[in-house]
Amino acid sequence: MANTSESSSAGQAMPVAVGQISAGLSAPGGGGTDGRRNGLDFSDAKPGRHSQDKIFHAVAVGCGALILVALGAVVLFLLLRAWPIFAGPQAKTSAVFASLSGGKAHGFWQYVGPLVFGTVVIAALALAIAFFVAVGVALFITFYARKRIQTVLNYVVDLLAAIPSVIYGLWGALVLVPATYPFWNWVSAHLGWIPLFAGPAANPPRTVASAAVILAIMIMPIITSMTRDIFAATPRLNQEAALALGATKWEMIKLTALPFAKSGMVSASMLALGRALGETMAVMMVLSPGMTYSWHWLQASKSQTIAANIAAQYPEADSLGVSALIATGLVLFVITFVVNLLARRITRKGGAR
Amino acid sequence: MKESDKKVVESSVAQSSEPKPATVAPVTETSNPVTAVASEAAGPTPDFSKFKPSNALLKQREWKSRIMAGVIGLAFVVAMIPLISLLWTTIARGVKRLNLNFLTFNMSGVIGGMPTPSGGHGGIEHAIIGTLEVTLGAILISVPVGLMCAIYLTEYARGSKFAKAISLLVNVMSGIPSIVAGLFAFSLFAILMGPGVSNGFEGSVALSILMIPTVVNSSVEMLRIVPDDLREASYALGVTKSRTIVKVVLRTALPGIVSGVILAIARVIGETAPLLMTAGFIVTTNWNLFSGQMTTLPVFVYQEYSKMSVTCPPNAGPGCVASIPSERSWAAALVLIAIVLVLNLIGRLVQRLFSVETK
């Protein structure tokens, strides 16, 4: 490829290239799509186009397009496989929903309603628990820990985020759930007058509250690592200015870091919420499922999430049952899609960086 | 105990952030309440001695700062408790069954809690093989696609509308729940190859849906930090664009891309739900990725967990262990955690060792 230009005399090739570059310079922004190159578009400055080049370009574009195709295919194939449950005869589908829900639901929305409710409640509860602790940890790492400890802690947080959910589930079901019964029992005894904590607390507490705690532990590192990065990016000058004006350390954080990181914190928690909404194994292994719209967090068999329900029912479901489960999966997909889209929107608008 | 700590953190943070100003500038904040009072009360000639901070006020602010430091430290301690507990239990309960026999035998011929002829109580050889093959399949699909997509985004279409749409969708795709990816692979194979298909490659497809966005995002970041000078120098020498990308840009960004891929592997290697419904579960070793079910480590952990315990007949003798499924589950979990942690370590090590050269 490069040989062709070498074999022709160098004196011939050079002026052409220089001429093209200067032409690019004289018309700034004319050819170049990229602002970083000051309008220089080097795609014209090469000695001729080669077929290898074209193939490479085409493959790159194709792989980019493949992302679109893949996402489209996810929706398409889920719809195709879920279709029988919408198109099938009424009597048959309602029988499927009745068998899946233990006779409680007879239509799709009747079936998916409590599941959506459970998914949203558990994920929101997890976020409420995790958010403040996660931000606290991020603040501790960026503003209170020493430099050497900082790197260790950063590594630990990333490790926490990498631990597989099935291990969180295993630990949650065998260690955390039995260990927290006294606490839940105490809560239901002393705060039982609040409907949310109405007793008696289930023993073992395979409840919405326990599932939310497990999910909170799982999403905490995600929020921490993202907010930590934003806190670390807080302008140094702002911090120093605040301290110079006599602000205490907390006032400095409150005045500089928190407002700066606000949009980042929101979008991090949205992403974590998306993760919590789709989490399967930990919820399935900890929660005792139920199909009701119940706010009693400390009682067993009240709620179930979409993802856990799919994984739990899937092995025993017949063909039409699988269609029904895939239809609920589509609903989950839509919910997480919206949440993630919102998270990205907020990041872009806030422009923390 | 833990829960009450969290409550404290919550309430105190909520209280203290309440009077938070909308603006960032620290100057306006410190003078804000003061000027407001001054303009109302004192009129045009403010009495500046009024604003001299009293000792009590200074003390109060100092204390507040200290209390918040305590609360933040407490949040940190609370967050560390589950991590330490998780790692400790997994190691403590996992080492009990973790031995060479456990690693080199599969679960065929295991009856209840009885010891197998090999002397152990079954093992995870088949699950390790399954995990490696399924993950390898996912790597082979997602690394080329993800890398080429990243090259398109950074080298060919910086800022075009199509590229913007792609990068948005990549971001959204990274939030797809793993179970939906599993359902997708299941539907795809059920529709294209007939119902009842279950093999390792199906699991690879599901995992690659989860892996591609991670690969794209990390590669894009790495390709962006390659200095433009390098590209321009290469073009000035008359090298074609594709050759420049392969020989100059990719070679420069390679360490970062490799570490990104390793971290992506570490993420998907622990996925359970999508494999539960695609790759399935068997007790014997299956080397063929494209035919027959395959057990993976996370699925093995879950399956053994859901068995919980087996019953030992009264005449079984001391060799029969009733709690063997739970013990196998912890041992497999320990192996899985070890794999994930080692992958993470390698990823970060690669990043650290080679990243100096790119700058």
mmCIF file of N, CA and C in Angstrom, chain B residues 22-141:
data_model
loop_
_atom_site.group_PDB
_atom_site.id
_atom_site.type_symbol
_atom_site.label_atom_id
_atom_site.label_comp_id
_atom_site.label_asym_id
_atom_site.label_seq_id
_atom_site.Cartn_x
_atom_site.Cartn_y
_atom_site.Cartn_z
ATOM 1 N N ALA B 22 -28.569 27.039 45.830
ATOM 2 C CA ALA B 22 -28.592 26.539 44.459
ATOM 3 C C ALA B 22 -27.277 26.840 43.765
ATOM 4 N N THR B 23 -26.624 27.904 44.164
ATOM 5 C CA THR B 23 -25.405 28.293 43.460
ATOM 6 C C THR B 23 -24.189 27.621 44.068
ATOM 7 N N VAL B 24 -23.136 27.569 43.267
ATOM 8 C CA VAL B 24 -21.907 26.921 43.706
ATOM 9 C C VAL B 24 -21.025 27.904 44.457
ATOM 10 N N ALA B 25 -21.070 29.145 44.023
ATOM 11 C CA ALA B 25 -20.099 30.111 44.519
ATOM 12 C C ALA B 25 -20.169 30.234 46.025
ATOM 13 N N PRO B 26 -19.044 29.986 46.687
ATOM 14 C CA PRO B 26 -19.035 30.008 48.140
ATOM 15 C C PRO B 26 -19.218 31.405 48.717
ATOM 16 N N VAL B 27 -18.841 32.412 47.970
ATOM 17 C CA VAL B 27 -18.909 33.774 48.487
ATOM 18 C C VAL B 27 -20.350 34.154 48.753
ATOM 19 N N THR B 28 -21.203 33.896 47.769
ATOM 20 C CA THR B 28 -22.599 34.292 47.919
ATOM 21 C C THR B 28 -23.241 33.539 49.065
ATOM 22 N N GLU B 29 -22.851 32.306 49.235
ATOM 23 C CA GLU B 29 -23.467 31.505 50.282
ATOM 24 C C GLU B 29 -23.165 32.085 51.655
ATOM 25 N N THR B 30 -21.909 32.361 51.934
ATOM 26 C CA THR B 30 -21.557 32.799 53.278
ATOM 27 C C THR B 30 -22.170 34.162 53.588
ATOM 28 N N SER B 31 -22.335 34.978 52.539
ATOM 29 C CA SER B 31 -22.854 36.304 52.827
ATOM 30 C C SER B 31 -24.370 36.369 52.643
ATOM 31 N N ASN B 32 -24.919 35.291 52.058
ATOM 32 C CA ASN B 32 -26.320 35.340 51.652
ATOM 33 C C ASN B 32 -27.299 35.643 52.783
ATOM 34 N N PRO B 33 -27.349 34.814 53.817
ATOM 35 C CA PRO B 33 -28.331 35.076 54.882
ATOM 36 C C PRO B 33 -28.040 36.406 55.572
ATOM 37 N N VAL B 34 -26.769 36.745 55.624
ATOM 38 C CA VAL B 34 -26.381 37.959 56.323
ATOM 39 C C VAL B 34 -26.925 39.188 55.615
ATOM 40 N N THR B 35 -26.679 39.276 54.305
ATOM 41 C CA THR B 35 -27.139 40.447 53.567
ATOM 42 C C THR B 35 -28.648 40.534 53.576
ATOM 43 N N ALA B 36 -29.299 39.372 53.534
ATOM 44 C CA ALA B 36 -30.756 39.385 53.528
ATOM 45 C C ALA B 36 -31.275 40.046 54.799
ATOM 46 N N VAL B 37 -30.702 39.642 55.915
ATOM 47 C CA VAL B 37 -31.118 40.219 57.194
ATOM 48 C C VAL B 37 -30.782 41.709 57.230
ATOM 49 N N ALA B 38 -29.572 42.025 56.735
ATOM 50 C CA ALA B 38 -29.103 43.388 56.818
ATOM 51 C C ALA B 38 -30.005 44.337 56.049
ATOM 52 N N SER B 39 -30.355 43.954 54.831
ATOM 53 C CA SER B 39 -31.149 44.869 54.023
ATOM 54 C C SER B 39 -32.528 45.086 54.628
ATOM 55 N N GLU B 40 -33.045 44.091 55.323
ATOM 56 C CA GLU B 40 -34.363 44.258 55.924
ATOM 57 C C GLU B 40 -34.285 45.086 57.196
ATOM 58 N N ALA B 41 -33.311 44.742 58.027
ATOM 59 C CA ALA B 41 -33.305 45.314 59.366
ATOM 60 C C ALA B 41 -32.558 46.642 59.430
ATOM 61 N N ALA B 42 -31.366 46.657 58.890
ATOM 62 C CA ALA B 42 -30.523 47.824 59.146
ATOM 63 C C ALA B 42 -30.677 48.914 58.099
ATOM 64 N N GLY B 43 -31.262 48.590 56.962
ATOM 65 C CA GLY B 43 -31.415 49.610 55.948
ATOM 66 C C GLY B 43 -30.110 49.925 55.247
ATOM 67 N N PRO B 44 -29.928 51.154 54.848
ATOM 68 C CA PRO B 44 -28.761 51.500 54.024
ATOM 69 C C PRO B 44 -27.444 51.480 54.782
ATOM 70 N N THR B 45 -27.437 51.696 56.079
ATOM 71 C CA THR B 45 -26.161 51.692 56.806
ATOM 72 C C THR B 45 -26.071 50.444 57.682
ATOM 73 N N PRO B 46 -25.468 49.412 57.110
ATOM 74 C CA PRO B 46 -25.407 48.171 57.871
ATOM 75 C C PRO B 46 -24.455 48.274 59.049
ATOM 76 N N ASP B 47 -24.850 47.637 60.095
ATOM 77 C CA ASP B 47 -24.014 47.610 61.291
ATOM 78 C C ASP B 47 -23.120 46.383 61.209
ATOM 79 N N PHE B 48 -21.883 46.603 60.791
ATOM 80 C CA PHE B 48 -21.015 45.469 60.486
ATOM 81 C C PHE B 48 -20.618 44.686 61.727
ATOM 82 N N SER B 49 -20.623 45.344 62.872
ATOM 83 C CA SER B 49 -20.219 44.622 64.081
ATOM 84 C C SER B 49 -21.182 43.468 64.364
ATOM 85 N N LYS B 50 -22.395 43.609 63.813
ATOM 86 C CA LYS B 50 -23.398 42.573 64.004
ATOM 87 C C LYS B 50 -22.941 41.242 63.395
ATOM 88 N N PHE B 51 -22.183 41.358 62.304
ATOM 89 C CA PHE B 51 -21.838 40.151 61.556
ATOM 90 C C PHE B 51 -20.601 39.449 62.089
ATOM 91 N N LYS B 52 -19.983 40.057 63.073
ATOM 92 C CA LYS B 52 -18.802 39.419 63.624
ATOM 93 C C LYS B 52 -19.214 38.082 64.221
ATOM 94 N N PRO B 53 -18.613 37.007 63.747
ATOM 95 C CA PRO B 53 -19.064 35.699 64.218
ATOM 96 C C PRO B 53 -18.824 35.537 65.704
ATOM 97 N N SER B 54 -19.856 35.143 66.386
ATOM 98 C CA SER B 54 -19.709 34.922 67.820
ATOM 99 C C SER B 54 -18.962 33.619 68.042
ATOM 100 N N ASN B 55 -18.393 33.522 69.198
ATOM 101 C CA ASN B 55 -17.640 32.318 69.526
ATOM 102 C C ASN B 55 -18.531 31.083 69.476
ATOM 103 N N ALA B 56 -19.749 31.274 69.968
ATOM 104 C CA ALA B 56 -20.672 30.142 70.012
ATOM 105 C C ALA B 56 -20.967 29.637 68.606
ATOM 106 N N LEU B 57 -21.135 30.579 67.696
ATOM 107 C CA LEU B 57 -21.454 30.189 66.320
ATOM 108 C C LEU B 57 -20.310 29.409 65.699
ATOM 109 N N LEU B 58 -19.099 29.933 65.925
ATOM 110 C CA LEU B 58 -17.928 29.245 65.383
ATOM 111 C C LEU B 58 -17.839 27.819 65.923
ATOM 112 N N LYS B 59 -18.043 27.707 67.220
ATOM 113 C CA LYS B 59 -17.996 26.381 67.867
ATOM 114 C C LYS B 59 -19.040 25.460 67.264
ATOM 115 N N GLN B 60 -20.232 26.071 67.058
ATOM 116 C CA GLN B 60 -21.336 25.267 66.535
ATOM 117 C C GLN B 60 -20.993 24.721 65.153
ATOM 118 N N ARG B 61 -20.431 25.594 64.304
ATOM 119 C CA ARG B 61 -20.061 25.152 62.958
ATOM 120 C C ARG B 61 -18.982 24.093 63.010
ATOM 121 N N GLU B 62 -18.037 24.325 63.909
ATOM 122 C CA GLU B 62 -16.948 23.357 64.069
ATOM 123 C C GLU B 62 -17.501 21.987 64.452
ATOM 124 N N TRP B 63 -18.434 22.023 65.405
ATOM 125 C CA TRP B 63 -19.026 20.768 65.877
ATOM 126 C C TRP B 63 -19.810 20.080 64.773
ATOM 127 N N LYS B 64 -20.525 20.888 64.027
ATOM 128 C CA LYS B 64 -21.312 20.312 62.941
ATOM 129 C C LYS B 64 -20.402 19.590 61.958
ATOM 130 N N SER B 65 -19.286 20.235 61.659
ATOM 131 C CA SER B 65 -18.339 19.610 60.747
ATOM 132 C C SER B 65 -17.833 18.297 61.316
ATOM 133 N N ARG B 66 -17.548 18.320 62.622
ATOM 134 C CA ARG B 66 -17.047 17.091 63.247
ATOM 135 C C ARG B 66 -18.096 15.994 63.221
ATOM 136 N N ILE B 67 -19.334 16.397 63.518
ATOM 137 C CA ILE B 67 -20.401 15.389 63.530
ATOM 138 C C ILE B 67 -20.573 14.777 62.143
ATOM 139 N N MET B 68 -20.528 15.652 61.124
ATOM 140 C CA MET B 68 -20.680 15.127 59.761
ATOM 141 C C MET B 68 -19.538 14.203 59.402
ATOM 142 N N ALA B 69 -18.328 14.548 59.856
ATOM 143 C CA ALA B 69 -17.193 13.653 59.601
ATOM 144 C C ALA B 69 -17.455 12.299 60.246
ATOM 145 N N GLY B 70 -18.008 12.347 61.457
ATOM 146 C CA GLY B 70 -18.333 11.102 62.137
ATOM 147 C C GLY B 70 -19.376 10.300 61.386
ATOM 148 N N VAL B 71 -20.414 11.012 60.909
ATOM 149 C CA VAL B 71 -21.494 10.331 60.183
ATOM 150 C C VAL B 71 -20.952 9.681 58.907
ATOM 151 N N ILE B 72 -20.090 10.425 58.207
ATOM 152 C CA ILE B 72 -19.533 9.888 56.964
ATOM 153 C C ILE B 72 -18.642 8.683 57.245
ATOM 154 N N GLY B 73 -17.853 8.798 58.313
ATOM 155 C CA GLY B 73 -17.028 7.657 58.706
ATOM 156 C C GLY B 73 -17.889 6.454 59.062
ATOM 157 N N LEU B 74 -19.009 6.741 59.739
ATOM 158 C CA LEU B 74 -19.928 5.674 60.128
ATOM 159 C C LEU B 74 -20.510 4.999 58.883
ATOM 160 N N ALA B 75 -20.888 5.815 57.902
ATOM 161 C CA ALA B 75 -21.423 5.265 56.656
ATOM 162 C C ALA B 75 -20.416 4.311 56.039
ATOM 163 N N PHE B 76 -19.156 4.705 56.112
ATOM 164 C CA PHE B 76 -18.111 3.862 55.546
ATOM 165 C C PHE B 76 -18.023 2.531 56.284
ATOM 166 N N VAL B 77 -18.048 2.621 57.620
ATOM 167 C CA VAL B 77 -17.958 1.392 58.409
ATOM 168 C C VAL B 77 -19.144 0.480 58.110
ATOM 169 N N VAL B 78 -20.350 1.090 58.059
ATOM 170 C CA VAL B 78 -21.553 0.313 57.771
ATOM 171 C C VAL B 78 -21.422 -0.392 56.425
ATOM 172 N N ALA B 79 -20.861 0.321 55.447
ATOM 173 C CA ALA B 79 -20.737 -0.264 54.120
ATOM 174 C C ALA B 79 -19.711 -1.385 54.084
ATOM 175 N N MET B 80 -18.742 -1.321 54.962
ATOM 176 C CA MET B 80 -17.693 -2.339 54.933
ATOM 177 C C MET B 80 -18.128 -3.641 55.612
ATOM 178 N N ILE B 81 -19.110 -3.534 56.536
ATOM 179 C CA ILE B 81 -19.527 -4.738 57.267
ATOM 180 C C ILE B 81 -19.977 -5.860 56.325
ATOM 181 N N PRO B 82 -20.906 -5.575 55.385
ATOM 182 C CA PRO B 82 -21.331 -6.673 54.508
ATOM 183 C C PRO B 82 -20.199 -7.242 53.664
ATOM 184 N N LEU B 83 -19.314 -6.387 53.194
ATOM 185 C CA LEU B 83 -18.212 -6.879 52.358
ATOM 186 C C LEU B 83 -17.346 -7.863 53.131
ATOM 187 N N ILE B 84 -16.966 -7.447 54.343
ATOM 188 C CA ILE B 84 -16.092 -8.312 55.125
ATOM 189 C C ILE B 84 -16.809 -9.604 55.471
ATOM 190 N N SER B 85 -18.084 -9.466 55.845
ATOM 191 C CA SER B 85 -18.857 -10.655 56.187
ATOM 192 C C SER B 85 -18.958 -11.595 54.985
ATOM 193 N N LEU B 86 -19.219 -11.021 53.808
ATOM 194 C CA LEU B 86 -19.380 -11.834 52.594
ATOM 195 C C LEU B 86 -18.095 -12.583 52.274
ATOM 196 N N LEU B 87 -16.989 -11.841 52.247
ATOM 197 C CA LEU B 87 -15.720 -12.482 51.897
ATOM 198 C C LEU B 87 -15.342 -13.529 52.949
ATOM 199 N N TRP B 88 -15.537 -13.162 54.214
ATOM 200 C CA TRP B 88 -15.148 -14.061 55.286
ATOM 201 C C TRP B 88 -15.943 -15.361 55.238
ATOM 202 N N THR B 89 -17.280 -15.249 55.117
ATOM 203 C CA THR B 89 -18.083 -16.480 55.093
ATOM 204 C C THR B 89 -17.732 -17.343 53.893
ATOM 205 N N THR B 90 -17.557 -16.688 52.743
ATOM 206 C CA THR B 90 -17.269 -17.483 51.547
ATOM 207 C C THR B 90 -15.957 -18.235 51.705
ATOM 208 N N ILE B 91 -14.956 -17.552 52.234
ATOM 209 C CA ILE B 91 -13.667 -18.230 52.396
ATOM 210 C C ILE B 91 -13.767 -19.308 53.476
ATOM 211 N N ALA B 92 -14.348 -18.934 54.613
ATOM 212 C CA ALA B 92 -14.394 -19.863 55.743
ATOM 213 C C ALA B 92 -15.187 -21.117 55.399
ATOM 214 N N ARG B 93 -16.347 -20.936 54.737
ATOM 215 C CA ARG B 93 -17.166 -22.102 54.433
ATOM 216 C C ARG B 93 -16.718 -22.795 53.152
ATOM 217 N N GLY B 94 -16.030 -22.035 52.291
ATOM 218 C CA GLY B 94 -15.651 -22.597 51.000
ATOM 219 C C GLY B 94 -14.460 -23.528 51.081
ATOM 220 N N VAL B 95 -13.478 -23.206 51.926
ATOM 221 C CA VAL B 95 -12.253 -24.016 51.943
ATOM 222 C C VAL B 95 -12.518 -25.428 52.446
ATOM 223 N N LYS B 96 -13.634 -25.599 53.134
ATOM 224 C CA LYS B 96 -13.938 -26.903 53.718
ATOM 225 C C LYS B 96 -14.000 -28.008 52.660
ATOM 226 N N ARG B 97 -14.588 -27.713 51.524
ATOM 227 C CA ARG B 97 -14.742 -28.726 50.479
ATOM 228 C C ARG B 97 -13.809 -28.502 49.300
ATOM 229 N N LEU B 98 -13.017 -27.430 49.350
ATOM 230 C CA LEU B 98 -12.186 -27.099 48.197
ATOM 231 C C LEU B 98 -10.894 -27.911 48.239
ATOM 232 N N ASN B 99 -10.837 -28.926 47.399
ATOM 233 C CA ASN B 99 -9.596 -29.691 47.284
ATOM 234 C C ASN B 99 -9.452 -30.167 45.843
ATOM 235 N N LEU B 100 -8.386 -30.883 45.571
ATOM 236 C CA LEU B 100 -8.102 -31.280 44.195
ATOM 237 C C LEU B 100 -9.212 -32.175 43.652
ATOM 238 N N ASN B 101 -9.724 -33.028 44.517
ATOM 239 C CA ASN B 101 -10.800 -33.913 44.095
ATOM 240 C C ASN B 101 -12.013 -33.109 43.641
ATOM 241 N N PHE B 102 -12.317 -32.054 44.385
ATOM 242 C CA PHE B 102 -13.475 -31.206 44.061
ATOM 243 C C PHE B 102 -13.287 -30.522 42.720
ATOM 244 N N LEU B 103 -12.057 -30.182 42.401
ATOM 245 C CA LEU B 103 -11.795 -29.447 41.162
ATOM 246 C C LEU B 103 -11.688 -30.363 39.949
ATOM 247 N N THR B 104 -11.411 -31.643 40.158
ATOM 248 C CA THR B 104 -11.107 -32.500 39.005
ATOM 249 C C THR B 104 -12.163 -33.566 38.739
ATOM 250 N N PHE B 105 -13.279 -33.557 39.473
ATOM 251 C CA PHE B 105 -14.336 -34.515 39.175
ATOM 252 C C PHE B 105 -15.647 -33.789 38.937
ATOM 253 N N ASN B 106 -16.503 -34.425 38.123
ATOM 254 C CA ASN B 106 -17.812 -33.815 37.922
ATOM 255 C C ASN B 106 -18.834 -34.495 38.836
ATOM 256 N N MET B 107 -20.114 -34.197 38.578
ATOM 257 C CA MET B 107 -21.139 -34.641 39.510
ATOM 258 C C MET B 107 -21.771 -35.964 39.106
ATOM 259 N N SER B 108 -21.228 -36.630 38.094
ATOM 260 C CA SER B 108 -21.856 -37.879 37.681
ATOM 261 C C SER B 108 -21.574 -38.959 38.734
ATOM 262 N N GLY B 109 -22.586 -39.761 39.006
ATOM 263 C CA GLY B 109 -22.436 -40.839 39.970
ATOM 264 C C GLY B 109 -22.528 -40.386 41.412
ATOM 265 N N VAL B 110 -22.937 -39.144 41.631
ATOM 266 C CA VAL B 110 -23.091 -38.669 43.004
ATOM 267 C C VAL B 110 -24.504 -38.989 43.476
ATOM 268 N N ILE B 111 -24.609 -39.757 44.558
ATOM 269 C CA ILE B 111 -25.921 -40.142 45.071
ATOM 270 C C ILE B 111 -26.067 -39.588 46.473
ATOM 271 N N GLY B 112 -27.004 -38.652 46.622
ATOM 272 C CA GLY B 112 -27.270 -38.092 47.940
ATOM 273 C C GLY B 112 -26.004 -37.553 48.580
ATOM 274 N N GLY B 113 -25.808 -37.890 49.838
ATOM 275 C CA GLY B 113 -24.632 -37.408 50.551
ATOM 276 C C GLY B 113 -23.522 -38.438 50.597
ATOM 277 N N MET B 114 -23.697 -39.535 49.820
ATOM 278 C CA MET B 114 -22.710 -40.614 49.856
ATOM 279 C C MET B 114 -21.436 -40.203 49.125
ATOM 280 N N PRO B 115 -20.288 -40.661 49.608
ATOM 281 C CA PRO B 115 -19.048 -40.381 48.885
ATOM 282 C C PRO B 115 -19.005 -41.130 47.562
ATOM 283 N N THR B 116 -18.332 -40.529 46.591
ATOM 284 C CA THR B 116 -18.214 -41.159 45.272
ATOM 285 C C THR B 116 -17.037 -42.131 45.283
ATOM 286 N N PRO B 117 -16.960 -43.026 44.289
ATOM 287 C CA PRO B 117 -15.840 -43.967 44.218
ATOM 288 C C PRO B 117 -14.483 -43.262 44.209
ATOM 289 N N SER B 118 -14.439 -42.017 43.728
ATOM 290 C CA SER B 118 -13.155 -41.318 43.667
ATOM 291 C C SER B 118 -12.697 -40.846 45.044
ATOM 292 N N GLY B 119 -13.584 -40.907 46.011
ATOM 293 C CA GLY B 119 -13.193 -40.520 47.360
ATOM 294 C C GLY B 119 -13.734 -39.170 47.787
ATOM 295 N N GLY B 120 -14.282 -38.403 46.824
ATOM 296 C CA GLY B 120 -14.825 -37.086 47.181
ATOM 297 C C GLY B 120 -16.337 -37.132 47.241
ATOM 298 N N HIS B 121 -16.935 -35.960 47.155
ATOM 299 C CA HIS B 121 -18.390 -35.870 47.123
ATOM 300 C C HIS B 121 -18.850 -35.145 45.873
ATOM 301 N N GLY B 122 -18.245 -35.455 44.756
ATOM 302 C CA GLY B 122 -18.600 -34.757 43.521
ATOM 303 C C GLY B 122 -17.795 -33.485 43.406
ATOM 304 N N GLY B 123 -17.832 -32.878 42.208
ATOM 305 C CA GLY B 123 -17.000 -31.699 42.016
ATOM 306 C C GLY B 123 -17.487 -30.798 40.904
ATOM 307 N N ILE B 124 -16.632 -29.882 40.524
ATOM 308 C CA ILE B 124 -17.054 -28.821 39.599
ATOM 309 C C ILE B 124 -16.224 -28.803 38.321
ATOM 310 N N GLU B 125 -15.575 -29.925 38.015
ATOM 311 C CA GLU B 125 -14.767 -29.952 36.799
ATOM 312 C C GLU B 125 -15.614 -29.559 35.580
ATOM 313 N N HIS B 126 -16.813 -30.145 35.481
ATOM 314 C CA HIS B 126 -17.674 -29.853 34.336
ATOM 315 C C HIS B 126 -18.111 -28.396 34.323
ATOM 316 N N ALA B 127 -18.316 -27.833 35.522
ATOM 317 C CA ALA B 127 -18.761 -26.437 35.592
ATOM 318 C C ALA B 127 -17.646 -25.478 35.184
ATOM 319 N N ILE B 128 -16.408 -25.828 35.561
ATOM 320 C CA ILE B 128 -15.278 -24.974 35.167
ATOM 321 C C ILE B 128 -15.123 -24.996 33.652
ATOM 322 N N ILE B 129 -15.182 -26.199 33.067
ATOM 323 C CA ILE B 129 -15.073 -26.313 31.612
ATOM 324 C C ILE B 129 -16.202 -25.536 30.935
ATOM 325 N N GLY B 130 -17.417 -25.720 31.452
ATOM 326 C CA GLY B 130 -18.560 -25.013 30.868
ATOM 327 C C GLY B 130 -18.385 -23.508 30.947
ATOM 328 N N THR B 131 -17.970 -23.016 32.114
ATOM 329 C CA THR B 131 -17.778 -21.574 32.281
ATOM 330 C C THR B 131 -16.758 -21.050 31.288
ATOM 331 N N LEU B 132 -15.625 -21.766 31.170
ATOM 332 C CA LEU B 132 -14.572 -21.307 30.271
ATOM 333 C C LEU B 132 -15.062 -21.275 28.825
ATOM 334 N N GLU B 133 -15.753 -22.342 28.403
ATOM 335 C CA GLU B 133 -16.173 -22.406 26.998
ATOM 336 C C GLU B 133 -17.246 -21.377 26.680
ATOM 337 N N VAL B 134 -18.234 -21.277 27.567
ATOM 338 C CA VAL B 134 -19.322 -20.321 27.307
ATOM 339 C C VAL B 134 -18.770 -18.897 27.292
ATOM 340 N N THR B 135 -17.884 -18.592 28.238
ATOM 341 C CA THR B 135 -17.311 -17.241 28.283
ATOM 342 C C THR B 135 -16.431 -16.989 27.068
ATOM 343 N N LEU B 136 -15.679 -18.013 26.661
ATOM 344 C CA LEU B 136 -14.836 -17.869 25.480
ATOM 345 C C LEU B 136 -15.699 -17.573 24.254
ATOM 346 N N GLY B 137 -16.811 -18.288 24.141
ATOM 347 C CA GLY B 137 -17.735 -18.022 23.031
ATOM 348 C C GLY B 137 -18.208 -16.576 23.050
ATOM 349 N N ALA B 138 -18.568 -16.096 24.251
ATOM 350 C CA ALA B 138 -19.030 -14.708 24.364
ATOM 351 C C ALA B 138 -17.926 -13.740 23.980
ATOM 352 N N ILE B 139 -16.674 -14.062 24.356
ATOM 353 C CA ILE B 139 -15.551 -13.179 24.008
ATOM 354 C C ILE B 139 -15.381 -13.132 22.499
ATOM 355 N N LEU B 140 -15.447 -14.312 21.869
ATOM 356 C CA LEU B 140 -15.227 -14.373 20.423
ATOM 357 C C LEU B 140 -16.298 -13.590 19.663
ATOM 358 N N ILE B 141 -17.514 -13.534 20.225
ATOM 359 C CA ILE B 141 -18.544 -12.740 19.549
ATOM 360 C C ILE B 141 -18.352 -11.260 19.846
#
